[in-house]
């Protein structure tokens, strides 16, 4: 196991609601990245946090936001949920090197 | 054009077969390259890094051709447990992001 844990594992939300997903990084890892994986697609980069600062962002609208805490755990917040936000959300932690280790993911369904 | 392109498959092969997956990437500034394995409804797991000199890990061999912007993965003596989706992944320093292909599905059959 990678030591990266995500919560919750599954979630059902209604369109227009807000959601917060959580990630605890592997011990010693100071970098956390978030990815969205739609069915049948590869993961898409949302953003990365390094030492509590955003350190890169993919092509996602501002309603996708995040935080990293002093213990390097992280949150992903999504406002005004849309049906297309239904996906597996993956958190990956690393020491800043490209090799990333993923948590088991949060499966979000928007109805 | 997608940044990382893979044949989605599925590749259906008998146990013991040798199978090869290919991947191309569009950003010549890409710095690091990987193969990840993803089982159904699970998270991606790092299978191996890919180097220009080629690298081997047991039954798995990966190769990078920077001039052609091409990455390959060879699996020898396929096992039933190799059935999974194999994701070609490229790291580009600008943006600090990993870019994934859509994955190639492998099914190893008796």
mmCIF file of C-alpha atoms in Angstrom:
data_model
loop_
_atom_site.group_PDB
_atom_site.id
_atom_site.type_symbol
_atom_site.label_atom_id
_atom_site.label_comp_id
_atom_site.label_asym_id
_atom_site.label_seq_id
_atom_site.Cartn_x
_atom_site.Cartn_y
_atom_site.Cartn_z
ATOM 1 C CA UNK A 1 0.000 0.000 0.000
ATOM 2 C CA UNK A 2 1.133 3.550 -0.747
ATOM 3 C CA UNK A 3 0.215 5.120 2.575
ATOM 4 C CA UNK A 4 -1.913 7.737 0.805
ATOM 5 C CA UNK A 5 -5.443 7.720 2.168
ATOM 6 C CA UNK A 6 -8.504 9.474 0.814
ATOM 7 C CA UNK A 7 -11.934 10.076 2.277
ATOM 8 C CA UNK A 8 -14.701 9.428 1.674
ATOM 9 C CA UNK A 9 -14.417 6.474 -0.715
ATOM 10 C CA UNK A 10 -17.808 7.096 -2.288
ATOM 11 C CA UNK A 11 -20.074 10.117 -2.361
ATOM 12 C CA UNK A 12 -23.352 11.066 -3.997
ATOM 13 C CA UNK A 13 -24.207 14.742 -4.386
ATOM 14 C CA UNK A 14 -26.900 16.752 -6.101
ATOM 15 C CA UNK A 15 -26.168 19.155 -8.942
ATOM 16 C CA UNK A 16 -25.381 22.616 -7.573
ATOM 17 C CA UNK A 17 -24.088 21.371 -4.235
ATOM 18 C CA UNK A 18 -20.536 21.726 -2.929
ATOM 19 C CA UNK A 19 -18.192 18.885 -1.969
ATOM 20 C CA UNK A 20 -14.937 18.548 -0.037
ATOM 21 C CA UNK A 21 -12.632 15.599 -0.577
ATOM 22 C CA UNK A 22 -9.722 14.824 1.732
ATOM 23 C CA UNK A 23 -6.292 13.293 1.302
ATOM 24 C CA UNK A 24 -3.579 12.302 3.748
ATOM 25 C CA UNK A 25 -0.217 12.099 2.056
ATOM 26 C CA UNK A 26 2.381 9.437 2.613
ATOM 27 C CA UNK A 27 4.740 10.129 5.494
ATOM 28 C CA UNK A 28 7.625 12.328 4.366
ATOM 29 C CA UNK A 29 5.842 13.524 1.221
ATOM 30 C CA UNK A 30 5.430 17.302 0.961
ATOM 31 C CA UNK A 31 3.729 17.475 -2.434
ATOM 32 C CA UNK A 32 0.123 16.563 -3.167
ATOM 33 C CA UNK A 33 -1.539 16.513 -6.586
ATOM 34 C CA UNK A 34 -5.189 15.982 -7.441
ATOM 35 C CA UNK A 35 -6.500 14.263 -10.558
ATOM 36 C CA UNK A 36 -9.936 13.660 -12.025
ATOM 37 C CA UNK A 37 -10.565 10.393 -13.861
ATOM 38 C CA UNK A 38 -13.755 10.106 -15.881
ATOM 39 C CA UNK A 39 -14.933 6.657 -16.962
ATOM 40 C CA UNK A 40 -12.795 5.249 -19.765
ATOM 41 C CA UNK A 41 -10.268 8.089 -19.578
ATOM 42 C CA UNK A 42 -6.869 8.583 -18.044
ATOM 43 C CA UNK A 43 -6.523 10.797 -14.971
ATOM 44 C CA UNK A 44 -6.528 14.551 -15.700
ATOM 45 C CA UNK A 45 -4.362 16.897 -13.610
ATOM 46 C CA UNK A 46 -6.361 19.367 -11.527
ATOM 47 C CA UNK A 47 -3.650 21.035 -9.422
ATOM 48 C CA UNK A 48 -0.660 20.452 -7.187
ATOM 49 C CA UNK A 49 0.255 21.780 -3.741
ATOM 50 C CA UNK A 50 3.770 22.051 -2.399
ATOM 51 C CA UNK A 51 4.326 23.272 1.143
ATOM 52 C CA UNK A 52 0.828 24.749 1.336
ATOM 53 C CA UNK A 53 1.099 26.734 -1.922
ATOM 54 C CA UNK A 54 -0.513 25.916 -5.274
ATOM 55 C CA UNK A 55 2.321 24.815 -7.529
ATOM 56 C CA UNK A 56 0.670 24.132 -10.875
ATOM 57 C CA UNK A 57 -2.857 23.912 -12.223
ATOM 58 C CA UNK A 58 -4.541 22.092 -15.077
ATOM 59 C CA UNK A 59 -7.467 23.195 -17.227
ATOM 60 C CA UNK A 60 -10.129 23.195 -14.544
ATOM 61 C CA UNK A 61 -12.437 26.109 -13.709
ATOM 62 C CA UNK A 62 -12.028 28.159 -10.508
ATOM 63 C CA UNK A 63 -14.873 26.284 -8.820
ATOM 64 C CA UNK A 64 -12.244 23.577 -8.285
ATOM 65 C CA UNK A 65 -10.101 24.779 -5.395
ATOM 66 C CA UNK A 66 -7.801 23.239 -2.872
ATOM 67 C CA UNK A 67 -5.814 23.559 0.302
ATOM 68 C CA UNK A 68 -2.769 21.963 1.795
ATOM 69 C CA UNK A 69 -2.225 21.934 5.547
ATOM 70 C CA UNK A 70 1.016 22.144 7.547
ATOM 71 C CA UNK A 71 1.009 18.346 7.950
ATOM 72 C CA UNK A 72 0.839 18.146 4.107
ATOM 73 C CA UNK A 73 -2.641 16.673 4.034
ATOM 74 C CA UNK A 74 -4.903 18.281 1.460
ATOM 75 C CA UNK A 75 -8.475 19.053 0.508
ATOM 76 C CA UNK A 76 -10.144 19.401 -2.865
ATOM 77 C CA UNK A 77 -13.266 21.552 -2.937
ATOM 78 C CA UNK A 78 -15.698 21.660 -5.815
ATOM 79 C CA UNK A 79 -18.477 24.245 -5.861
ATOM 80 C CA UNK A 80 -21.650 24.308 -7.949
ATOM 81 C CA UNK A 81 -21.388 20.648 -8.873
ATOM 82 C CA UNK A 82 -22.290 19.651 -12.421
ATOM 83 C CA UNK A 83 -23.260 16.233 -13.742
ATOM 84 C CA UNK A 84 -19.934 16.047 -15.637
ATOM 85 C CA UNK A 85 -18.061 16.297 -12.339
ATOM 86 C CA UNK A 86 -18.997 12.672 -11.715
ATOM 87 C CA UNK A 87 -15.654 10.858 -11.700
ATOM 88 C CA UNK A 88 -12.987 9.161 -9.633
ATOM 89 C CA UNK A 89 -10.933 11.807 -7.836
ATOM 90 C CA UNK A 90 -7.387 10.726 -7.124
ATOM 91 C CA UNK A 91 -4.857 12.223 -4.781
ATOM 92 C CA UNK A 92 -1.170 11.551 -5.337
ATOM 93 C CA UNK A 93 1.684 12.386 -3.020
ATOM 94 C CA UNK A 94 5.390 12.675 -3.687
ATOM 95 C CA UNK A 95 8.562 14.240 -2.376
ATOM 96 C CA UNK A 96 8.596 16.631 -5.321
ATOM 97 C CA UNK A 97 10.009 14.099 -7.751
ATOM 98 C CA UNK A 98 7.851 13.030 -10.704
ATOM 99 C CA UNK A 99 7.128 9.583 -9.250
ATOM 100 C CA UNK A 100 3.732 9.862 -7.598
ATOM 101 C CA UNK A 101 1.854 7.446 -5.393
ATOM 102 C CA UNK A 102 -1.899 7.445 -5.495
ATOM 103 C CA UNK A 103 -4.575 6.977 -2.895
ATOM 104 C CA UNK A 104 -7.510 4.684 -3.560
ATOM 105 C CA UNK A 105 -9.623 7.580 -4.801
ATOM 106 C CA UNK A 106 -13.023 9.054 -4.049
ATOM 107 C CA UNK A 107 -15.794 8.079 -6.421
ATOM 108 C CA UNK A 108 -18.122 11.078 -6.775
ATOM 109 C CA UNK A 109 -21.517 10.760 -8.378
ATOM 110 C CA UNK A 110 -23.496 13.918 -9.132
ATOM 111 C CA UNK A 111 -27.214 13.415 -9.726
ATOM 112 C CA UNK B 1 -3.885 16.207 -30.853
ATOM 113 C CA UNK B 2 -3.768 14.560 -27.433
ATOM 114 C CA UNK B 3 -0.606 15.117 -25.406
ATOM 115 C CA UNK B 4 -0.205 11.378 -24.805
ATOM 116 C CA UNK B 5 -1.741 8.865 -27.194
ATOM 117 C CA UNK B 6 -2.254 5.152 -26.665
ATOM 118 C CA UNK B 7 -4.197 2.444 -28.435
ATOM 119 C CA UNK B 8 -7.095 1.735 -26.014
ATOM 120 C CA UNK B 9 -7.268 -1.963 -26.965
ATOM 121 C CA UNK B 10 -8.440 -4.279 -25.582
ATOM 122 C CA UNK B 11 -5.561 -6.611 -26.243
ATOM 123 C CA UNK B 12 -6.776 -10.165 -25.624
ATOM 124 C CA UNK B 13 -3.826 -12.553 -25.383
ATOM 125 C CA UNK B 14 -3.342 -16.141 -24.181
ATOM 126 C CA UNK B 15 -1.342 -16.887 -21.069
ATOM 127 C CA UNK B 16 2.353 -17.059 -21.870
ATOM 128 C CA UNK B 17 2.164 -14.664 -24.806
ATOM 129 C CA UNK B 18 4.375 -11.641 -25.332
ATOM 130 C CA UNK B 19 2.521 -8.365 -25.780
ATOM 131 C CA UNK B 20 3.764 -4.865 -26.607
ATOM 132 C CA UNK B 21 2.132 -1.518 -25.961
ATOM 133 C CA UNK B 22 3.111 1.728 -27.601
ATOM 134 C CA UNK B 23 2.575 5.341 -26.725
ATOM 135 C CA UNK B 24 3.462 8.664 -28.332
ATOM 136 C CA UNK B 25 3.737 12.070 -26.697
ATOM 137 C CA UNK B 26 3.564 15.522 -28.247
ATOM 138 C CA UNK B 27 5.595 17.743 -25.918
ATOM 139 C CA UNK B 28 9.270 17.485 -26.795
ATOM 140 C CA UNK B 29 10.135 19.235 -23.510
ATOM 141 C CA UNK B 30 8.779 16.315 -21.483
ATOM 142 C CA UNK B 31 11.282 15.207 -18.917
ATOM 143 C CA UNK B 32 10.265 11.919 -17.330
ATOM 144 C CA UNK B 33 8.265 8.951 -18.487
ATOM 145 C CA UNK B 34 6.430 6.151 -16.722
ATOM 146 C CA UNK B 35 4.121 3.215 -17.085
ATOM 147 C CA UNK B 36 1.382 2.870 -14.496
ATOM 148 C CA UNK B 37 -0.937 -0.078 -14.062
ATOM 149 C CA UNK B 38 -4.582 0.374 -13.088
ATOM 150 C CA UNK B 39 -6.879 -2.457 -12.065
ATOM 151 C CA UNK B 40 -10.619 -2.053 -12.531
ATOM 152 C CA UNK B 41 -12.013 0.643 -10.231
ATOM 153 C CA UNK B 42 -8.711 0.978 -8.373
ATOM 154 C CA UNK B 43 -6.005 3.623 -8.250
ATOM 155 C CA UNK B 44 -3.093 3.731 -10.727
ATOM 156 C CA UNK B 45 0.094 2.128 -9.433
ATOM 157 C CA UNK B 46 3.578 2.894 -10.678
ATOM 158 C CA UNK B 47 4.836 -0.046 -12.728
ATOM 159 C CA UNK B 48 8.153 1.348 -13.889
ATOM 160 C CA UNK B 49 10.023 4.425 -15.000
ATOM 161 C CA UNK B 50 11.205 4.581 -18.599
ATOM 162 C CA UNK B 51 14.701 5.584 -19.671
ATOM 163 C CA UNK B 52 16.347 6.123 -23.050
ATOM 164 C CA UNK B 53 18.746 3.305 -22.305
ATOM 165 C CA UNK B 54 15.811 0.966 -21.767
ATOM 166 C CA UNK B 55 15.059 -0.756 -18.523
ATOM 167 C CA UNK B 56 13.854 -4.151 -17.481
ATOM 168 C CA UNK B 57 12.048 -5.399 -14.404
ATOM 169 C CA UNK B 58 11.463 -9.126 -14.540
ATOM 170 C CA UNK B 59 9.062 -9.842 -17.387
ATOM 171 C CA UNK B 60 8.585 -6.154 -18.149
ATOM 172 C CA UNK B 61 10.784 -4.069 -20.461
ATOM 173 C CA UNK B 62 10.278 -0.362 -21.138
ATOM 174 C CA UNK B 63 11.924 1.744 -23.800
ATOM 175 C CA UNK B 64 11.973 5.445 -24.639
ATOM 176 C CA UNK B 65 12.825 6.963 -28.022
ATOM 177 C CA UNK B 66 13.126 10.730 -27.506
ATOM 178 C CA UNK B 67 13.745 11.471 -31.188
ATOM 179 C CA UNK B 68 10.458 9.817 -32.173
ATOM 180 C CA UNK B 69 8.689 10.806 -28.917
ATOM 181 C CA UNK B 70 7.703 7.202 -28.491
ATOM 182 C CA UNK B 71 7.466 4.964 -25.415
ATOM 183 C CA UNK B 72 6.963 1.223 -25.332
ATOM 184 C CA UNK B 73 6.218 -1.508 -22.818
ATOM 185 C CA UNK B 74 6.865 -5.198 -23.486
ATOM 186 C CA UNK B 75 5.388 -7.896 -21.289
ATOM 187 C CA UNK B 76 6.806 -11.389 -21.710
ATOM 188 C CA UNK B 77 5.221 -14.648 -20.539
ATOM 189 C CA UNK B 78 1.885 -12.951 -19.749
ATOM 190 C CA UNK B 79 0.065 -14.063 -16.596
ATOM 191 C CA UNK B 80 -3.640 -13.894 -15.827
ATOM 192 C CA UNK B 81 -2.720 -11.401 -13.105
ATOM 193 C CA UNK B 82 -1.311 -9.009 -15.728
ATOM 194 C CA UNK B 83 -4.876 -8.251 -16.860
ATOM 195 C CA UNK B 84 -5.304 -4.533 -16.226
ATOM 196 C CA UNK B 85 -5.174 -1.156 -17.939
ATOM 197 C CA UNK B 86 -1.676 0.163 -18.643
ATOM 198 C CA UNK B 87 -1.298 3.913 -18.565
ATOM 199 C CA UNK B 88 1.482 5.743 -20.382
ATOM 200 C CA UNK B 89 2.480 8.791 -18.339
ATOM 201 C CA UNK B 90 4.653 11.797 -19.142
ATOM 202 C CA UNK B 91 5.978 14.405 -16.712
ATOM 203 C CA UNK B 92 6.481 17.951 -17.908
ATOM 204 C CA UNK B 93 8.290 20.274 -15.506
ATOM 205 C CA UNK B 94 6.255 23.320 -16.432
ATOM 206 C CA UNK B 95 3.103 22.949 -14.360
ATOM 207 C CA UNK B 96 4.576 20.005 -12.460
ATOM 208 C CA UNK B 97 1.960 17.711 -13.853
ATOM 209 C CA UNK B 98 1.765 14.116 -14.902
ATOM 210 C CA UNK B 99 -0.073 13.716 -18.211
ATOM 211 C CA UNK B 100 -1.751 10.356 -18.690
ATOM 212 C CA UNK B 101 -2.786 8.561 -21.820
ATOM 213 C CA UNK B 102 -6.241 7.024 -21.881
ATOM 214 C CA UNK B 103 -4.740 3.617 -21.141
ATOM 215 C CA UNK B 104 -4.458 0.318 -22.976
ATOM 216 C CA UNK B 105 -6.570 -2.527 -21.678
ATOM 217 C CA UNK B 106 -4.936 -5.965 -21.489
ATOM 218 C CA UNK B 107 -6.882 -9.172 -20.968
ATOM 219 C CA UNK B 108 -4.840 -12.333 -20.488
ATOM 220 C CA UNK B 109 -6.874 -15.479 -21.066
ATOM 221 C CA UNK B 110 -6.409 -19.191 -20.340
#
